[in-house]
PDB file of C-alpha atoms and ligand atoms in Angstrom:
ATOM      1  CA  MET A   1      35.900  12.519  -6.162  1.00  0.00           C
ATOM      2  CA  MET A   2      34.099   9.879  -5.370  1.00  0.00           C
ATOM      3  CA  GLU A   3      35.602   9.225  -2.083  1.00  0.00           C
ATOM      4  CA  GLN A   4      34.806  12.761  -1.328  1.00  0.00           C
ATOM      5  CA  LEU A   5      31.230  12.073  -2.948  1.00  0.00           C
ATOM      6  CA  ARG A   6      30.657   9.100  -0.676  1.00  0.00           C
ATOM      7  CA  THR A   7      31.940  11.023   2.713  1.00  0.00           C
ATOM      8  CA  GLU A   8      29.418  13.712   1.983  1.00  0.00           C
ATOM      9  CA  LEU A   9      26.353  11.054   1.276  1.00  0.00           C
ATOM     10  CA  SER A  10      27.811   9.235   4.410  1.00  0.00           C
ATOM     11  CA  ALA A  11      27.504  12.463   6.298  1.00  0.00           C
ATOM     12  CA  CYS A  12      23.732  13.209   5.058  1.00  0.00           C
ATOM     13  CA  ARG A  13      21.154  14.417   7.704  1.00  0.00           C
ATOM     14  CA  LEU A  14      18.557  16.422   5.759  1.00  0.00           C
ATOM     15  CA  CYS A  15      15.644  13.851   6.439  1.00  0.00           C
ATOM     16  CA  ALA A  16      16.204  13.891  10.420  1.00  0.00           C
ATOM     17  CA  ASP A  17      13.492  15.606  11.026  1.00  0.00           C
ATOM     18  CA  ARG A  18      11.031  13.130   8.895  1.00  0.00           C
ATOM     19  CA  PHE A  19      12.414  10.610  10.503  1.00  0.00           C
ATOM     20  CA  ALA A  20      12.443  11.383  14.008  1.00  0.00           C
ATOM     21  CA  ALA A  21       8.745  11.939  13.695  1.00  0.00           C
ATOM     22  CA  THR A  22       8.193   8.046  12.801  1.00  0.00           C
ATOM     23  CA  ALA A  23       7.467   5.131  14.324  1.00  0.00           C
ATOM     24  CA  THR A  24      10.634   4.183  14.675  1.00  0.00           C
ATOM     25  CA  ARG A  25      12.482   7.651  15.833  1.00  0.00           C
ATOM     26  CA  HIS A  26      15.499   6.686  13.753  1.00  0.00           C
ATOM     27  CA  ALA A  27      18.036   9.086  12.991  1.00  0.00           C
ATOM     28  CA  PRO A  28      19.431   8.834   9.457  1.00  0.00           C
ATOM     29  CA  ARG A  29      21.967   6.443   8.296  1.00  0.00           C
ATOM     30  CA  PRO A  30      23.098   6.147   4.784  1.00  0.00           C
ATOM     31  CA  VAL A  31      23.806   2.672   3.433  1.00  0.00           C
ATOM     32  CA  VAL A  32      26.689   3.827   0.700  1.00  0.00           C
ATOM     33  CA  TRP A  33      27.689   0.891  -1.328  1.00  0.00           C
ATOM     34  CA  PHE A  34      29.761   1.800  -4.378  1.00  0.00           C
ATOM     35  CA  ARG A  35      33.139   2.275  -5.803  1.00  0.00           C
ATOM     36  CA  PRO A  36      34.707   3.077  -9.017  1.00  0.00           C
ATOM     37  CA  GLY A  37      35.081   0.495 -11.925  1.00  0.00           C
ATOM     38  CA  ALA A  38      31.677  -1.361 -10.861  1.00  0.00           C
ATOM     39  CA  ARG A  39      29.857  -2.618 -13.812  1.00  0.00           C
ATOM     40  CA  LEU A  40      26.315  -4.369 -12.217  1.00  0.00           C
ATOM     41  CA  LEU A  41      24.019  -0.991 -11.200  1.00  0.00           C
ATOM     42  CA  ILE A  42      21.226  -2.496  -8.369  1.00  0.00           C
ATOM     43  CA  ALA A  43      18.922   0.585  -8.608  1.00  0.00           C
ATOM     44  CA  SER A  44      16.950  -0.513  -5.229  1.00  0.00           C
ATOM     45  CA  GLN A  45      13.920   1.300  -3.136  1.00  0.00           C
ATOM     46  CA  ALA A  46      15.506   1.987  -0.053  1.00  0.00           C
ATOM     47  CA  PRO A  47      17.161   0.400   3.110  1.00  0.00           C
ATOM     48  CA  GLY A  48      14.632  -1.562   5.289  1.00  0.00           C
ATOM     49  CA  LEU A  49      15.296  -1.843   9.166  1.00  0.00           C
ATOM     50  CA  ARG A  50      17.450  -4.800   9.048  1.00  0.00           C
ATOM     51  CA  VAL A  51      19.513  -3.058   6.754  1.00  0.00           C
ATOM     52  CA  HIS A  52      19.777   0.187   8.639  1.00  0.00           C
ATOM     53  CA  GLU A  53      20.808  -1.858  11.473  1.00  0.00           C
ATOM     54  CA  ALA A  54      23.315  -3.409  10.086  1.00  0.00           C
ATOM     55  CA  GLY A  55      24.627  -0.829   7.557  1.00  0.00           C
ATOM     56  CA  THR A  56      24.735  -3.382   4.678  1.00  0.00           C
ATOM     57  CA  PRO A  57      22.487  -3.114   1.523  1.00  0.00           C
ATOM     58  CA  PHE A  58      20.076  -6.603   1.121  1.00  0.00           C
ATOM     59  CA  TRP A  59      21.185  -8.017   4.439  1.00  0.00           C
ATOM     60  CA  ASP A  60      17.468  -9.409   4.676  1.00  0.00           C
ATOM     61  CA  ARG A  61      15.303 -12.343   2.822  1.00  0.00           C
ATOM     62  CA  SER A  62      14.821  -9.318   0.367  1.00  0.00           C
ATOM     63  CA  GLY A  63      18.639  -9.899  -0.482  1.00  0.00           C
ATOM     64  CA  THR A  64      18.669 -13.410  -0.215  1.00  0.00           C
ATOM     65  CA  ARG A  65      15.934 -13.613  -2.901  1.00  0.00           C
ATOM     66  CA  LEU A  66      17.647 -11.367  -5.116  1.00  0.00           C
ATOM     67  CA  ARG A  67      21.375 -12.950  -5.320  1.00  0.00           C
ATOM     68  CA  ASP A  68      19.073 -15.975  -5.998  1.00  0.00           C
ATOM     69  CA  TRP A  69      17.354 -13.934  -9.026  1.00  0.00           C
ATOM     70  CA  LEU A  70      20.678 -12.682 -10.124  1.00  0.00           C
ATOM     71  CA  GLY A  71      22.785 -16.191 -10.002  1.00  0.00           C
ATOM     72  CA  LEU A  72      25.171 -14.429  -7.630  1.00  0.00           C
ATOM     73  CA  ASP A  73      26.017 -15.656  -4.091  1.00  0.00           C
ATOM     74  CA  GLU A  74      26.962 -13.108  -1.185  1.00  0.00           C
ATOM     75  CA  GLU A  75      30.818 -12.997  -2.058  1.00  0.00           C
ATOM     76  CA  SER A  76      29.969 -11.676  -5.776  1.00  0.00           C
ATOM     77  CA  PHE A  77      27.398  -9.648  -4.627  1.00  0.00           C
ATOM     78  CA  TYR A  78      29.147  -7.553  -2.106  1.00  0.00           C
ATOM     79  CA  ASP A  79      32.302  -7.168  -4.260  1.00  0.00           C
ATOM     80  CA  ARG A  80      32.019  -3.199  -4.376  1.00  0.00           C
ATOM     81  CA  SER A  81      34.326  -3.201  -7.524  1.00  0.00           C
ATOM     82  CA  ARG A  82      31.996  -4.944  -9.559  1.00  0.00           C
ATOM     83  CA  VAL A  83      28.544  -4.181  -8.410  1.00  0.00           C
ATOM     84  CA  ALA A  84      27.149  -1.246  -6.819  1.00  0.00           C
ATOM     85  CA  ILE A  85      23.809  -0.961  -4.978  1.00  0.00           C
ATOM     86  CA  VAL A  86      22.533   2.682  -4.969  1.00  0.00           C
ATOM     87  CA  PRO A  87      18.897   3.261  -3.895  1.00  0.00           C
ATOM     88  CA  MET A  88      16.253   5.914  -4.303  1.00  0.00           C
ATOM     89  CA  ALA A  89      16.934   6.655  -0.978  1.00  0.00           C
ATOM     90  CA  PHE A  90      19.692   5.487   1.204  1.00  0.00           C
ATOM     91  CA  CYS A  91      18.417   5.669   4.576  1.00  0.00           C
ATOM     92  CA  PHE A  92      15.378   3.716   5.966  1.00  0.00           C
ATOM     93  CA  PRO A  93      12.157   5.926   5.628  1.00  0.00           C
ATOM     94  CA  GLY A  94      10.311   4.116   8.638  1.00  0.00           C
ATOM     95  CA  TYR A  95       7.205   2.715   8.568  1.00  0.00           C
ATOM     96  CA  ASP A  96       3.647   3.674   7.824  1.00  0.00           C
ATOM     97  CA  ALA A  97       0.388   2.625   9.771  1.00  0.00           C
ATOM     98  CA  LYS A  98       0.283  -0.736   8.368  1.00  0.00           C
ATOM     99  CA  ASN A  99       3.734  -1.691   9.049  1.00  0.00           C
ATOM    100  CA  SER A 100       5.151  -1.284   5.641  1.00  0.00           C
ATOM    101  CA  ASP A 101       8.121   0.296   4.531  1.00  0.00           C
ATOM    102  CA  LEU A 102       7.320   4.110   3.298  1.00  0.00           C
ATOM    103  CA  PRO A 103       8.545   5.057   0.118  1.00  0.00           C
ATOM    104  CA  PRO A 104      11.713   6.694  -0.245  1.00  0.00           C
ATOM    105  CA  PRO A 105      11.914  10.477   0.183  1.00  0.00           C
ATOM    106  CA  PRO A 106      12.311  12.158  -2.886  1.00  0.00           C
ATOM    107  CA  ILE A 107      14.477  14.296  -1.885  1.00  0.00           C
ATOM    108  CA  CYS A 108      16.951  11.993  -1.926  1.00  0.00           C
ATOM    109  CA  ALA A 109      17.252  10.945  -5.366  1.00  0.00           C
ATOM    110  CA  ARG A 110      16.965  14.966  -6.338  1.00  0.00           C
ATOM    111  CA  VAL A 111      20.096  15.844  -4.215  1.00  0.00           C
ATOM    112  CA  TRP A 112      22.259  12.984  -4.687  1.00  0.00           C
ATOM    113  CA  ARG A 113      21.223  10.572  -7.419  1.00  0.00           C
ATOM    114  CA  ASP A 114      22.628  12.171 -10.270  1.00  0.00           C
ATOM    115  CA  ARG A 115      25.820  12.791  -8.561  1.00  0.00           C
ATOM    116  CA  VAL A 116      26.197   9.140  -7.731  1.00  0.00           C
ATOM    117  CA  LEU A 117      25.291   7.833 -11.123  1.00  0.00           C
ATOM    118  CA  SER A 118      27.718  10.177 -12.946  1.00  0.00           C
ATOM    119  CA  GLU A 119      30.693   8.696 -11.042  1.00  0.00           C
ATOM    120  CA  LEU A 120      29.698   5.240 -12.270  1.00  0.00           C
ATOM    121  CA  THR A 121      30.907   4.939 -15.739  1.00  0.00           C
ATOM    122  CA  ASP A 122      31.542   1.809 -15.889  1.00  0.00           C
ATOM    123  CA  ILE A 123      28.095   0.251 -15.685  1.00  0.00           C
ATOM    124  CA  ARG A 124      27.418  -2.251 -18.129  1.00  0.00           C
ATOM    125  CA  LEU A 125      23.896  -4.117 -16.769  1.00  0.00           C
ATOM    126  CA  THR A 126      21.333  -1.895 -14.617  1.00  0.00           C
ATOM    127  CA  VAL A 127      18.909  -3.753 -12.774  1.00  0.00           C
ATOM    128  CA  LEU A 128      15.560  -1.509 -11.535  1.00  0.00           C
ATOM    129  CA  ILE A 129      14.057  -3.067  -8.457  1.00  0.00           C
ATOM    130  CA  GLY A 130      10.472  -1.226  -7.979  1.00  0.00           C
ATOM    131  CA  GLY A 131       8.438   1.503  -9.358  1.00  0.00           C
ATOM    132  CA  ALA A 132      10.084   4.311  -7.991  1.00  0.00           C
ATOM    133  CA  ALA A 133      13.721   3.336  -9.981  1.00  0.00           C
ATOM    134  CA  MET A 134      11.719   2.491 -12.915  1.00  0.00           C
ATOM    135  CA  ASN A 135       9.793   5.499 -12.759  1.00  0.00           C
ATOM    136  CA  TRP A 136      13.214   7.402 -12.478  1.00  0.00           C
ATOM    137  CA  HIS A 137      15.144   5.681 -14.871  1.00  0.00           C
ATOM    138  CA  LEU A 138      12.581   5.099 -17.324  1.00  0.00           C
ATOM    139  CA  GLY A 139      10.056   8.091 -16.887  1.00  0.00           C
ATOM    140  CA  ARG A 140       6.663   7.581 -15.471  1.00  0.00           C
ATOM    141  CA  GLY A 141       4.842   4.860 -17.253  1.00  0.00           C
ATOM    142  CA  PRO A 142       2.733   1.667 -16.621  1.00  0.00           C
ATOM    143  CA  GLY A 143       2.780  -0.529 -13.472  1.00  0.00           C
ATOM    144  CA  VAL A 144       5.381  -2.791 -12.178  1.00  0.00           C
ATOM    145  CA  THR A 145       3.943  -6.072 -13.850  1.00  0.00           C
ATOM    146  CA  GLU A 146       3.636  -4.182 -17.108  1.00  0.00           C
ATOM    147  CA  ARG A 147       7.417  -2.845 -17.329  1.00  0.00           C
ATOM    148  CA  VAL A 148       8.639  -6.077 -16.212  1.00  0.00           C
ATOM    149  CA  ARG A 149       6.545  -8.087 -18.779  1.00  0.00           C
ATOM    150  CA  ALA A 150       7.838  -5.681 -21.233  1.00  0.00           C
ATOM    151  CA  TRP A 151      11.555  -6.532 -20.275  1.00  0.00           C
ATOM    152  CA  ARG A 152      12.883  -7.559 -24.051  1.00  0.00           C
ATOM    153  CA  ASP A 153      12.242  -4.050 -24.306  1.00  0.00           C
ATOM    154  CA  HIS A 154      15.567  -2.929 -22.661  1.00  0.00           C
ATOM    155  CA  ALA A 155      17.424  -6.322 -22.388  1.00  0.00           C
ATOM    156  CA  PRO A 156      20.265  -7.323 -22.278  1.00  0.00           C
ATOM    157  CA  ASP A 157      21.281  -3.628 -20.739  1.00  0.00           C
ATOM    158  CA  LEU A 158      18.350  -3.281 -18.496  1.00  0.00           C
ATOM    159  CA  PHE A 159      16.248  -5.279 -16.537  1.00  0.00           C
ATOM    160  CA  PRO A 160      13.057  -4.166 -14.661  1.00  0.00           C
ATOM    161  CA  LEU A 161      12.059  -6.150 -11.517  1.00  0.00           C
ATOM    162  CA  PRO A 162       9.788  -6.446  -8.900  1.00  0.00           C
ATOM    163  CA  HIS A 163      10.827  -6.340  -5.351  1.00  0.00           C
ATOM    164  CA  PRO A 164      12.088  -9.077  -4.146  1.00  0.00           C
ATOM    165  CA  SER A 165      10.435  -8.912  -0.542  1.00  0.00           C
ATOM    166  CA  TRP A 166       8.374 -11.835   0.426  1.00  0.00           C
ATOM    167  CA  ARG A 167       5.520  -9.287   0.440  1.00  0.00           C
ATOM    168  CA  ASN A 168       5.815 -10.367  -3.330  1.00  0.00           C
ATOM    169  CA  THR A 169       5.512 -13.933  -3.173  1.00  0.00           C
ATOM    170  CA  ALA A 170       1.930 -14.324  -4.486  1.00  0.00           C
ATOM    171  CA  TRP A 171       2.891 -11.990  -7.142  1.00  0.00           C
ATOM    172  CA  LEU A 172       5.794 -14.650  -8.420  1.00  0.00           C
ATOM    173  CA  LYS A 173       3.408 -17.193  -7.813  1.00  0.00           C
ATOM    174  CA  ARG A 174       0.595 -14.996 -10.019  1.00  0.00           C
ATOM    175  CA  ASN A 175       3.323 -14.443 -12.840  1.00  0.00           C
ATOM    176  CA  PRO A 176       5.182 -17.660 -13.579  1.00  0.00           C
ATOM    177  CA  TRP A 177       6.597 -16.209 -16.774  1.00  0.00           C
ATOM    178  CA  PHE A 178       9.105 -14.034 -14.634  1.00  0.00           C
ATOM    179  CA  GLY A 179      10.993 -17.390 -13.089  1.00  0.00           C
ATOM    180  CA  GLU A 180      10.753 -19.138 -16.563  1.00  0.00           C
ATOM    181  CA  GLU A 181      11.752 -16.410 -18.968  1.00  0.00           C
ATOM    182  CA  VAL A 182      12.936 -13.562 -16.954  1.00  0.00           C
ATOM    183  CA  LEU A 183      15.626 -14.800 -14.507  1.00  0.00           C
ATOM    184  CA  PRO A 184      17.426 -16.963 -16.980  1.00  0.00           C
ATOM    185  CA  ALA A 185      17.977 -14.028 -19.401  1.00  0.00           C
ATOM    186  CA  LEU A 186      19.133 -12.091 -16.133  1.00  0.00           C
ATOM    187  CA  LYS A 187      21.350 -14.719 -14.658  1.00  0.00           C
ATOM    188  CA  SER A 188      23.162 -15.412 -18.126  1.00  0.00           C
ATOM    189  CA  ARG A 189      23.634 -11.209 -18.565  1.00  0.00           C
ATOM    190  CA  VAL A 190      24.647 -10.945 -14.875  1.00  0.00           C
ATOM    191  CA  ARG A 191      27.334 -14.067 -15.194  1.00  0.00           C
ATOM    192  CA  GLU A 192      28.606 -12.348 -18.648  1.00  0.00           C
ATOM    193  CA  VAL A 193      28.980  -8.800 -17.063  1.00  0.00           C
ATOM    194  CA  MET A 194      30.582  -9.958 -13.765  1.00  0.00           C
ATOM    195  CA  GLU A 195      32.925 -12.144 -15.332  1.00  0.00           C
ATOM    196  CA  ASP A 196      34.077  -9.810 -18.371  1.00  0.00           C
ATOM    197  CA  ALA A 197      36.745  -7.932 -16.966  1.00  0.00           C
TER     198      ALA A 197
HETATM  199  S1  SF4 B 201      17.239   9.142   2.436  1.00  0.00           S
HETATM  200 FE1  SF4 B 201      18.884  10.764   1.491  1.00  0.00          FE
HETATM  201  S2  SF4 B 201      18.479  12.613   1.605  1.00  0.00           S
HETATM  202 FE2  SF4 B 201      17.615  11.956   3.346  1.00  0.00          FE
HETATM  203  S3  SF4 B 201      19.154  11.862   5.002  1.00  0.00           S
HETATM  204 FE3  SF4 B 201      19.666   9.687   3.745  1.00  0.00          FE
HETATM  205  S4  SF4 B 201      20.941  10.393   2.489  1.00  0.00           S
HETATM  206 FE4  SF4 B 201      19.976  12.289   3.273  1.00  0.00          FE
END
């Protein structure tokens, strides 16, 4: 069942026209990264260009920072028997006029997200990365900073996080409580969930 879903999703070309109209004129390349039994769900935004080219999620500087936040080395982070990475859109959306990534096309979550998540029945910890994932999983609400600040409302089974992009380095400096309070609690919970067979 899940294998069929992974095959269908890998072949999805619903956004072909949309991506062809962006500056990079790329074709859809869904980055599919989940298997049965995963217990840590990383609900992320959408692949960037480097991830699009590599076909591996978080294969960029954001990934280095995210692994540091989670306390995971590459081997554990990319172990699909334990970690599922399910973005709000499975393909790189392209760049806007300011050279920032476009938002994930909403059609992707509408078509695929419930189907994928319904197959992941062993998830014990969900990490929400960025506003789109927060809105989808928690409902529309306050901005990312407020939601991350209210992390205790959801812990230990869910943690809202800012995007680990280098673009958020200033945010991290402005909000030292994130590194001091949230990350130690997150790392501790990740360790429990990853080690508990
Ligand atoms: S972003 Fe999602 S809906 Fe669009 S082509 Fe990729 S997999 Fe399909």
